[in-house]
Short mmCIF file of C-alpha atoms and ligand atoms in Angstrom, two decimals:
data_model
loop_
_atom_site.label_atom_id
_atom_site.label_comp_id
_atom_site.label_asym_id
_atom_site.label_seq_id
_atom_site.Cartn_x
_atom_site.Cartn_y
_atom_site.Cartn_z
CA UNK A 1 -22.60 -54.60 54.22
CA UNK A 2 -25.13 -57.32 55.94
CA UNK A 3 -24.71 -57.46 60.06
CA UNK A 4 -26.53 -60.61 61.50
CA UNK A 5 -24.34 -62.65 62.99
CA UNK A 6 -20.96 -60.86 63.77
CA UNK A 7 -22.80 -57.90 64.33
CA UNK A 8 -19.76 -57.27 67.28
CA UNK A 9 -18.06 -56.41 64.53
CA UNK A 10 -19.60 -53.49 62.25
CA UNK A 11 -16.96 -52.85 60.13
CA UNK A 12 -14.54 -54.74 57.61
CA UNK A 13 -10.89 -55.42 59.39
CA UNK A 14 -8.87 -53.47 58.03
CA UNK A 15 -5.40 -52.66 57.91
CA UNK A 16 -3.67 -50.44 60.54
CA UNK A 17 -0.26 -51.38 60.96
CA UNK A 18 1.56 -49.90 63.85
CA UNK A 19 -1.22 -47.86 64.80
CA UNK A 20 -3.27 -50.70 65.89
CA UNK A 21 -4.44 -50.96 68.93
CA UNK A 22 -4.38 -53.08 71.69
CA UNK A 23 -7.35 -55.49 71.45
CA UNK A 24 -8.68 -53.55 67.97
CA UNK A 25 -9.29 -56.56 65.33
CA UNK A 26 -6.49 -55.26 62.61
CA UNK A 27 -4.38 -56.39 60.60
CA UNK A 28 -0.75 -55.15 61.39
CA UNK A 29 1.34 -56.43 58.85
CA UNK A 30 -1.06 -57.86 55.66
CA UNK A 31 -1.90 -54.88 53.70
CA UNK A 32 -3.40 -55.88 50.14
CA UNK A 33 -2.36 -53.43 48.34
CA UNK A 34 1.05 -53.55 49.68
CA UNK A 35 3.93 -54.63 46.78
CA UNK A 36 5.62 -56.98 47.51
CA UNK A 37 8.29 -58.47 44.64
CA UNK A 38 6.36 -57.18 41.72
CA UNK A 39 2.82 -58.44 43.52
CA UNK A 40 -0.18 -57.14 45.58
CA UNK A 41 0.61 -58.73 49.07
CA UNK A 42 -3.33 -59.98 48.53
CA UNK A 43 -2.40 -61.50 45.11
CA UNK A 44 0.74 -63.59 46.24
CA UNK A 45 -0.84 -64.54 49.46
CA UNK A 46 -4.50 -65.58 48.12
CA UNK A 47 -6.04 -65.76 51.73
CA UNK A 48 -8.93 -68.44 51.61
CA UNK A 49 -11.12 -69.31 54.68
CA UNK A 50 -12.32 -73.08 54.99
CA UNK A 51 -16.06 -73.80 55.16
CA UNK A 52 -15.21 -76.42 57.15
CA UNK A 53 -13.61 -76.14 60.59
CA UNK A 54 -15.12 -72.43 60.76
CA UNK A 55 -18.84 -72.98 59.70
CA UNK A 56 -19.85 -76.70 60.72
CA UNK A 57 -17.80 -77.85 63.72
CA UNK A 58 -19.24 -77.08 66.73
CA UNK A 59 -16.26 -77.32 68.97
CA UNK A 60 -16.81 -81.05 69.70
CA UNK A 61 -14.17 -83.24 69.89
CA UNK A 62 -14.21 -86.97 70.98
CA UNK A 63 -14.48 -86.96 74.66
CA UNK A 64 -17.22 -83.76 74.64
CA UNK A 65 -20.22 -81.91 72.98
CA UNK A 66 -19.83 -78.63 71.02
CA UNK A 67 -18.79 -75.87 72.43
CA UNK A 68 -18.81 -73.00 70.15
CA UNK A 69 -21.35 -70.07 69.77
CA UNK A 70 -22.97 -70.72 66.44
CA UNK A 71 -26.56 -70.04 66.11
CA UNK A 72 -26.58 -71.31 62.29
CA UNK A 73 -25.98 -74.96 63.88
CA UNK A 74 -28.54 -74.82 65.96
CA UNK A 75 -30.91 -79.02 66.26
CA UNK A 76 -34.42 -78.82 65.26
CA UNK A 77 -34.39 -76.70 62.26
CA UNK A 78 -35.12 -77.33 59.00
CA UNK A 79 -31.98 -78.82 57.36
CA UNK A 80 -32.10 -76.41 54.16
CA UNK A 81 -32.92 -73.85 56.68
CA UNK A 82 -29.90 -74.88 58.64
CA UNK A 83 -27.82 -74.56 55.82
CA UNK A 84 -28.73 -70.96 54.23
CA UNK A 85 -27.92 -69.15 57.82
CA UNK A 86 -24.76 -71.06 58.01
CA UNK A 87 -24.17 -69.80 54.58
CA UNK A 88 -25.49 -66.49 55.60
CA UNK A 89 -22.72 -66.55 58.97
CA UNK A 90 -20.15 -67.57 56.20
CA UNK A 91 -20.16 -65.07 53.60
CA UNK A 92 -21.00 -62.31 56.61
CA UNK A 93 -17.82 -63.70 57.65
CA UNK A 94 -15.36 -63.84 54.37
CA UNK A 95 -16.81 -60.00 53.70
CA UNK A 96 -16.21 -58.40 57.36
CA UNK A 97 -12.72 -60.59 57.10
CA UNK A 98 -11.91 -58.85 53.57
CA UNK A 99 -10.23 -61.84 52.41
CA UNK A 100 -10.66 -62.91 48.63
CA UNK A 101 -11.63 -66.56 48.80
CA UNK A 102 -12.96 -69.76 50.60
CA UNK A 103 -13.18 -73.28 50.68
CA UNK A 104 -15.92 -76.15 51.14
CA UNK A 105 -16.90 -80.52 50.62
CA UNK A 106 -20.27 -80.71 49.09
CA UNK A 107 -21.16 -81.96 52.34
CA UNK A 108 -20.45 -78.60 54.03
CA UNK A 109 -23.06 -76.40 52.49
CA UNK A 110 -26.04 -78.83 51.88
CA UNK A 111 -27.14 -81.25 54.05
CA UNK A 112 -27.04 -84.79 52.47
CA UNK A 113 -30.19 -86.41 51.26
CA UNK A 114 -31.66 -89.41 51.81
CA UNK A 115 -30.48 -90.68 47.83
CA UNK A 116 -27.90 -88.69 45.27
CA UNK A 117 -30.60 -87.30 43.61
CA UNK A 118 -31.83 -85.71 47.36
CA UNK A 119 -28.12 -84.41 47.82
CA UNK A 120 -27.17 -83.17 44.31
CA UNK A 121 -31.05 -81.19 44.11
CA UNK A 122 -29.96 -79.29 48.16
CA UNK A 123 -26.22 -78.74 46.29
CA UNK A 124 -27.51 -77.29 43.31
CA UNK A 125 -29.89 -75.08 45.73
CA UNK A 126 -27.22 -73.78 47.96
CA UNK A 127 -24.57 -73.48 45.02
CA UNK A 128 -26.83 -70.95 42.99
CA UNK A 129 -27.30 -69.10 46.37
CA UNK A 130 -23.56 -69.05 46.88
CA UNK A 131 -22.84 -68.22 43.32
CA UNK A 132 -25.54 -64.32 44.43
CA UNK A 133 -23.03 -63.93 47.25
CA UNK A 134 -19.97 -64.25 45.21
CA UNK A 135 -20.98 -62.46 42.98
CA UNK A 136 -22.40 -59.64 45.68
CA UNK A 137 -19.48 -59.18 47.36
CA UNK A 138 -16.52 -60.61 45.28
CA UNK A 139 -15.66 -63.07 47.19
CA UNK A 140 -14.29 -66.14 44.92
CA UNK A 141 -14.03 -69.58 45.10
CA UNK A 142 -10.18 -70.96 45.78
CA UNK A 143 -11.43 -74.42 45.35
CA UNK A 144 -14.20 -77.80 45.62
CA UNK A 145 -14.06 -80.42 47.04
CA UNK A 146 -15.91 -84.14 47.85
CA UNK A 147 -16.60 -85.23 51.25
CA UNK A 148 -15.24 -88.93 51.22
CA UNK A 149 -14.33 -89.51 54.58
CA UNK A 150 -17.70 -89.05 56.78
CA UNK A 151 -20.28 -91.00 55.72
CA UNK A 152 -20.13 -95.02 57.22
CA UNK A 153 -20.07 -95.79 53.30
CA UNK A 154 -16.51 -94.69 52.77
CA UNK A 155 -15.69 -96.57 56.09
CA UNK A 156 -13.05 -99.13 54.27
CA UNK A 157 -12.20 -96.07 51.19
CA UNK A 158 -14.13 -94.18 48.41
CA UNK A 159 -12.10 -95.15 45.30
CA UNK A 160 -9.87 -97.16 47.06
CA UNK A 161 -13.03 -99.68 48.54
CA UNK A 162 -13.74 -103.37 47.98
CA UNK A 163 -17.00 -102.55 46.69
CA UNK A 164 -17.15 -101.16 43.18
CA UNK A 165 -20.78 -99.50 44.24
CA UNK A 166 -18.96 -97.50 46.19
CA UNK A 167 -16.19 -96.41 44.11
CA UNK A 168 -19.38 -95.50 41.68
CA UNK A 169 -21.03 -93.50 44.85
CA UNK A 170 -18.04 -91.24 45.05
CA UNK A 171 -17.78 -91.15 41.25
CA UNK A 172 -21.05 -89.49 41.17
CA UNK A 173 -20.17 -87.42 43.91
CA UNK A 174 -16.76 -85.83 42.55
CA UNK A 175 -18.08 -85.37 39.15
CA UNK A 176 -21.03 -83.16 40.69
CA UNK A 177 -19.10 -81.18 42.50
CA UNK A 178 -16.64 -81.03 40.54
CA UNK A 179 -18.90 -79.39 38.33
CA UNK A 180 -20.04 -77.25 40.65
CA UNK A 181 -16.76 -76.13 41.04
CA UNK A 182 -16.48 -75.13 37.64
CA UNK A 183 -19.90 -73.19 37.56
CA UNK A 184 -18.43 -70.95 40.95
CA UNK A 185 -15.20 -70.29 38.70
CA UNK A 186 -13.03 -72.10 41.31
CA UNK A 187 -9.50 -71.89 40.85
CA UNK A 188 -8.88 -75.24 42.26
CA UNK A 189 -10.74 -79.18 42.89
CA UNK A 190 -8.96 -80.77 45.83
CA UNK A 191 -8.74 -84.80 46.29
CA UNK A 192 -7.96 -85.87 49.99
CA UNK A 193 -7.72 -89.44 50.26
CA UNK A 194 -9.01 -89.56 54.20
CA UNK A 195 -9.87 -93.35 53.94
CA UNK A 196 -8.04 -93.80 51.06
CA UNK A 197 -5.32 -96.47 52.99
CA UNK A 198 -5.90 -99.37 55.25
CA UNK A 199 -6.31 -100.17 59.08
CA UNK A 200 -4.99 -103.78 58.77
CA UNK A 201 -2.54 -105.57 55.79
CA UNK A 202 -4.56 -108.49 56.74
CA UNK A 203 -7.45 -107.16 54.96
CA UNK A 204 -6.08 -105.41 52.62
CA UNK A 205 -4.37 -106.20 48.63
CA UNK A 206 -2.39 -103.05 48.52
CA UNK A 207 -1.58 -102.92 44.57
CA UNK A 208 -5.08 -103.35 43.64
CA UNK A 209 -5.91 -100.38 45.50
CA UNK A 210 -3.28 -98.33 44.40
CA UNK A 211 -4.65 -98.95 40.93
CA UNK A 212 -8.16 -98.34 41.83
CA UNK A 213 -7.32 -95.09 43.07
CA UNK A 214 -5.33 -94.12 39.49
CA UNK A 215 -8.80 -95.44 37.61
CA UNK A 216 -10.82 -93.10 39.99
CA UNK A 217 -8.03 -90.13 39.49
CA UNK A 218 -7.89 -90.16 35.75
CA UNK A 219 -11.56 -90.88 35.67
CA UNK A 220 -11.66 -87.22 37.41
CA UNK A 221 -8.60 -85.97 34.79
CA UNK A 222 -10.49 -87.16 31.82
CA UNK A 223 -13.92 -85.34 33.41
CA UNK A 224 -12.26 -82.14 34.27
CA UNK A 225 -11.30 -81.52 30.52
CA UNK A 226 -14.26 -83.07 29.23
CA UNK A 227 -16.64 -80.22 30.73
CA UNK A 228 -13.37 -77.39 30.46
CA UNK A 229 -12.82 -77.20 33.50
CA UNK A 230 -9.27 -75.11 33.69
CA UNK A 231 -8.24 -74.97 37.02
CA UNK A 232 -5.83 -77.14 38.48
CA UNK A 233 -6.53 -80.75 39.97
CA UNK A 234 -4.71 -81.27 43.45
CA UNK A 235 -4.10 -83.95 45.50
CA UNK A 236 -3.50 -83.40 49.57
CA UNK A 237 -1.36 -85.52 51.10
CA UNK A 238 -1.39 -87.13 54.62
CA UNK A 239 0.57 -89.84 56.20
CA UNK A 240 -2.78 -90.90 58.41
CA UNK A 241 -5.14 -89.68 60.74
CA UNK A 242 -8.27 -91.04 60.24
CA UNK A 243 -6.76 -94.05 58.86
CA UNK A 244 -3.89 -96.23 59.86
CA UNK A 245 -1.79 -95.77 56.71
CA UNK A 246 -2.72 -93.32 53.98
CA UNK A 247 -1.79 -93.90 50.51
CA UNK A 248 -0.96 -90.56 49.52
CA UNK A 249 2.02 -89.95 51.95
CA UNK A 250 3.76 -87.20 51.80
CA UNK A 251 4.25 -85.19 48.27
CA UNK A 252 7.16 -87.63 47.08
CA UNK A 253 5.02 -90.58 47.35
CA UNK A 254 1.94 -88.64 45.37
CA UNK A 255 5.01 -88.17 42.91
CA UNK A 256 5.98 -91.30 42.63
CA UNK A 257 2.38 -92.69 42.13
CA UNK A 258 1.36 -89.45 39.73
CA UNK A 259 4.83 -90.90 37.47
CA UNK A 260 3.70 -94.45 37.92
CA UNK A 261 0.15 -93.55 36.98
CA UNK A 262 0.51 -91.52 34.25
CA UNK A 263 -1.16 -88.57 35.69
CA UNK A 264 1.97 -86.13 36.92
CA UNK A 265 0.99 -83.49 34.32
CA UNK A 266 -3.16 -83.63 35.96
CA UNK A 267 -2.43 -82.98 39.16
CA UNK A 268 -0.50 -80.97 41.90
CA UNK A 269 -0.27 -80.99 45.39
CA UNK A 270 -1.82 -78.88 48.19
CA UNK A 271 0.42 -79.43 51.33
CA UNK A 272 -0.87 -78.87 54.82
CA UNK A 273 1.27 -77.44 56.94
CA UNK A 274 0.61 -80.26 59.90
CA UNK A 275 0.37 -83.15 57.42
CA UNK A 276 3.96 -82.09 56.16
CA UNK A 277 5.05 -82.70 60.06
CA UNK A 278 2.84 -85.29 60.63
CA UNK A 279 4.73 -87.10 58.10
CA UNK A 280 7.91 -86.47 59.86
CA UNK A 281 9.07 -83.67 57.66
CA UNK A 282 8.78 -79.97 57.99
CA UNK A 283 6.60 -77.99 55.92
CA UNK A 284 9.88 -76.32 54.33
CA UNK A 285 10.62 -79.91 52.94
CA UNK A 286 7.25 -80.60 51.69
CA UNK A 287 7.11 -77.17 49.95
CA UNK A 288 10.89 -77.67 48.58
CA UNK A 289 9.55 -80.97 46.89
CA UNK A 290 7.34 -79.81 45.69
CA UNK A 291 8.98 -77.22 43.90
CA UNK A 292 11.58 -78.96 42.51
CA UNK A 293 9.42 -81.45 41.21
CA UNK A 294 6.51 -78.96 39.33
CA UNK A 295 4.20 -80.53 41.68
CA UNK A 296 3.71 -77.57 43.77
CA UNK A 297 0.00 -76.37 43.29
CA UNK A 298 -1.53 -74.41 46.83
CA UNK A 299 -1.08 -74.81 50.44
CA UNK A 300 -3.48 -75.50 53.92
CA UNK A 301 -2.30 -72.96 55.95
CA UNK A 302 -1.88 -74.60 60.37
CA UNK A 303 0.50 -75.45 62.25
CA UNK A 304 0.65 -78.75 64.98
CA UNK A 305 1.63 -79.20 68.43
CA UNK A 306 5.19 -80.48 68.82
CA UNK A 307 3.76 -82.43 72.08
CA UNK A 308 1.19 -84.13 70.09
CA UNK A 309 0.76 -86.90 67.58
CA UNK A 310 -2.19 -85.55 65.40
CA UNK A 311 -3.68 -82.76 63.31
CA UNK A 312 -4.58 -79.81 65.39
CA UNK A 313 -5.33 -77.63 62.64
CA UNK A 314 -4.53 -74.82 64.97
CA UNK A 315 -3.92 -71.46 63.30
CA UNK A 316 -0.15 -70.75 62.45
CA UNK A 317 1.71 -68.65 64.43
CA UNK A 318 5.60 -68.99 63.77
CA UNK A 319 7.22 -66.84 61.32
CA UNK A 320 10.63 -68.60 61.94
CA UNK A 321 8.78 -71.50 60.33
CA UNK A 322 7.07 -70.34 57.67
CA UNK A 323 9.64 -67.92 56.52
CA UNK A 324 11.79 -70.44 55.16
CA UNK A 325 8.96 -71.73 53.61
CA UNK A 326 7.62 -68.58 51.67
CA UNK A 327 11.36 -68.19 50.73
CA UNK A 328 10.86 -71.48 48.67
CA UNK A 329 7.73 -70.12 47.01
CA UNK A 330 8.37 -67.06 45.76
CA UNK A 331 11.48 -68.39 44.68
CA UNK A 332 9.46 -70.64 42.23
CA UNK A 333 7.80 -67.91 40.70
CA UNK A 334 4.43 -67.94 43.60
CA UNK A 335 1.14 -69.67 43.33
CA UNK A 336 -0.56 -69.43 40.30
CA UNK A 337 -3.90 -71.16 40.59
CA UNK A 338 -3.33 -71.14 44.49
CA UNK A 339 -2.97 -69.86 47.68
CA UNK A 340 -3.30 -70.02 51.60
CA UNK A 341 -6.28 -71.99 52.48
CA UNK A 342 -7.15 -72.11 56.60
CA UNK A 343 -8.19 -75.28 56.87
CA UNK A 344 -7.92 -74.24 60.93
CA UNK A 345 -9.43 -74.37 64.27
CA UNK A 346 -10.32 -72.72 67.01
CA UNK A 347 -9.11 -74.16 70.24
CA UNK A 348 -12.62 -75.65 71.87
CA UNK A 349 -12.42 -73.12 75.14
CA UNK A 350 -12.24 -70.65 71.80
CA UNK A 351 -16.20 -70.27 72.25
CA UNK A 352 -16.86 -66.61 71.03
CA UNK A 353 -17.79 -65.83 67.20
CA UNK A 354 -15.45 -63.08 67.27
CA UNK A 355 -12.69 -65.73 68.13
CA UNK A 356 -13.05 -66.61 64.79
CA UNK A 357 -11.72 -63.06 64.02
CA UNK A 358 -8.94 -63.49 65.91
CA UNK A 359 -7.62 -66.79 64.86
CA UNK A 360 -7.82 -65.51 60.67
CA UNK A 361 -6.17 -61.76 61.33
CA UNK A 362 -3.11 -63.42 63.21
CA UNK A 363 -2.63 -66.07 60.68
CA UNK A 364 -2.75 -63.84 57.77
CA UNK A 365 -0.63 -61.29 59.63
CA UNK A 366 2.04 -64.25 60.29
CA UNK A 367 1.88 -65.42 56.71
CA UNK A 368 2.31 -61.30 55.46
CA UNK A 369 5.87 -61.29 57.84
CA UNK A 370 6.98 -64.65 56.54
CA UNK A 371 6.28 -62.88 52.35
CA UNK A 372 7.59 -59.93 53.78
CA UNK A 373 10.86 -61.36 54.92
CA UNK A 374 11.11 -63.79 52.19
CA UNK A 375 11.40 -61.17 49.74
CA UNK A 376 14.56 -59.93 51.66
CA UNK A 377 15.40 -63.10 51.62
CA UNK A 378 15.48 -63.17 48.14
CA UNK A 379 16.94 -59.57 48.04
CA UNK A 380 19.77 -60.30 50.59
CA UNK A 381 21.10 -62.86 48.40
CA UNK A 382 22.90 -65.11 51.29
CA UNK A 383 20.75 -68.35 50.97
CA UNK A 384 20.78 -68.97 47.36
CA UNK A 385 24.58 -67.60 46.89
CA UNK A 386 25.43 -70.43 49.36
CA UNK A 387 23.19 -72.88 47.48
CA UNK A 388 25.37 -71.74 44.58
CA UNK A 389 28.59 -72.24 46.04
CA UNK A 390 28.12 -75.73 47.04
CA UNK A 391 27.51 -76.93 44.58
CA UNK A 392 29.97 -74.61 42.14
CA UNK A 393 32.16 -77.84 40.77
CA UNK A 394 29.03 -79.47 39.54
CA UNK A 395 29.86 -76.91 36.90
CA UNK A 396 33.58 -78.55 36.39
CA UNK A 397 34.53 -80.49 33.17
CA UNK A 398 34.12 -83.87 35.48
CA UNK A 399 30.68 -82.40 36.97
CA UNK A 400 29.33 -82.05 33.70
CA UNK A 401 31.14 -84.80 31.64
CA UNK A 402 29.62 -86.97 34.72
CA UNK A 403 25.49 -85.60 34.57
CA UNK A 404 25.60 -85.91 30.87
CA UNK A 405 26.47 -89.15 30.89
CA UNK A 406 29.32 -89.15 29.23
CA UNK A 407 31.31 -91.41 31.26
CA UNK A 408 29.80 -95.05 32.74
CA UNK A 409 31.14 -96.50 35.92
CA UNK A 410 34.05 -97.95 35.43
CA UNK A 411 35.58 -95.24 33.42
CA UNK A 412 34.89 -93.11 35.91
CA UNK A 413 36.66 -95.40 38.50
CA UNK A 414 39.70 -95.37 36.30
CA UNK A 415 39.30 -91.69 36.60
CA UNK A 416 38.91 -91.11 40.15
CA UNK A 417 42.49 -94.24 41.19
CA UNK A 418 44.78 -92.06 38.21
CA UNK A 419 43.59 -89.02 38.78
CA UNK A 420 44.81 -90.39 42.88
CA UNK A 421 41.34 -88.09 43.98
CA UNK A 422 41.22 -87.36 47.64
CA UNK A 423 38.45 -84.63 47.95
CA UNK A 424 39.03 -82.68 50.95
CA UNK A 425 35.28 -82.23 53.47
CA UNK A 426 33.98 -78.66 53.05
CA UNK A 427 31.65 -77.42 55.82
CA UNK A 428 28.04 -77.25 55.21
CA UNK A 429 28.08 -73.86 57.35
CA UNK A 430 24.74 -74.21 58.92
CA UNK A 431 24.99 -72.35 61.88
CA UNK A 432 25.97 -69.63 60.05
CA UNK A 433 23.42 -69.76 57.34
CA UNK A 434 21.12 -70.30 60.32
CA UNK A 435 22.65 -66.54 62.13
CA UNK A 436 21.94 -64.87 58.58
CA UNK A 437 18.20 -66.43 57.87
CA UNK A 438 17.57 -65.29 61.98
CA UNK A 439 19.36 -61.51 60.93
CA UNK A 440 16.91 -61.25 58.07
CA UNK A 441 13.25 -62.02 59.98
CA UNK A 442 14.90 -59.92 62.84
CA UNK A 443 15.71 -56.81 60.94
CA UNK A 444 13.54 -57.00 58.28
CA UNK A 445 10.67 -54.06 58.68
CA UNK A 446 6.66 -54.35 58.51
C1 XUL B 1 -7.90 -82.88 57.37
C2 XUL B 1 -7.96 -81.84 55.98
C3 XUL B 1 -9.15 -81.80 54.84
C4 XUL B 1 -8.85 -81.48 53.28
C5 XUL B 1 -9.64 -81.50 52.10
O1 XUL B 1 -6.88 -83.31 57.28
O2 XUL B 1 -6.67 -81.42 55.89
O3 XUL B 1 -9.69 -80.82 55.22
O4 XUL B 1 -7.96 -80.29 53.13
O5 XUL B 1 -11.00 -82.80 52.38
CO1 CO B 2 -6.84 -79.73 54.95
#
């Protein structure tokens, strides 16, 4: 095992369960080989580490410089030497954490050159190197993506830019990164439209920008088929930040857009927990919406801070928040190509290199524990039964007739009058169900 940057963690992190000692870097719940609902835990969760927050970000914020101990980010290095050092650090970390996947943007892995051709050559060299490391370590690519939001050329959007040359530039980047993802046998390809939105309607044509975005996504889907990439294309909803208003606001907005432009069979969603809460929904809601509408793809695992209105991208630590969402995921059959990508940032004062391990281990154990609760919720059946009972009347003659289109509004109204319908309200039993879920959370053994 290579040791260069994380020498304070000489051995891979292992499952130790309850016997994990105080301060020991070990999994207390995540046990890759444990069987859960007929699958290995590792295959259920499909954990990925993200390159950008963990290896590119120095711990800077809008008020201050980087704080993190990250020798691979030291200034005054040749950019390609720095990219190689960063890649070494990343793969050493993946291997020691023992998780199966990673995710990256083009510019996370290789420096942008002075032209598209130079950027392309830089990325090709780094992708070759990544392929060799993936082969050696067995680490796989959950998804690749192109960064279409950092460079000033994308300030007014990429696909939705008023300038078609920017659209073409974005097309070049996505084409190349989609091909790189294909080459690395990525399971998915993600598009997050951080600048696909507007700052003011005074200079914006909403309908034109929507048409441009649909055109762009159509080109991407066509190219996917042309090159034989069989992974899933994913859109990542987010309501705002950096743009004041983003078009991919939430799962429902993305779903409506895909339906309108005939793209619903080509794209699914990558749901991020903190984006869900920024949109005014719970993560549970976003997952349930996506599962119920056949667009559930993958998850960016993190959490927000309820006191802050921005994307804090903290490591998940709430079994209470995640268990109901895990329940919807396993009810829906679990991930196919997707997984849980840790789109997570340490706090700026977590400067030590091994803080990266503590953040990931805590988040992974939280997901593992939530998965066990979800399994117990399935076995318990209380929630499923309550839902079934609540809608049972739709199995009656009246319910079936309405839903199969056997009545029009007037005949239904006449029937309601003739039969003197006066239905009584029924308790939704919310508190009781919340108590039942807590009972399961509190009693499920690890
Ligand atoms: C930004 C965000 C991105 C996407 C990939 O909020 O979540 O990191 O996941 O571009
Ligand atoms: Co994300």
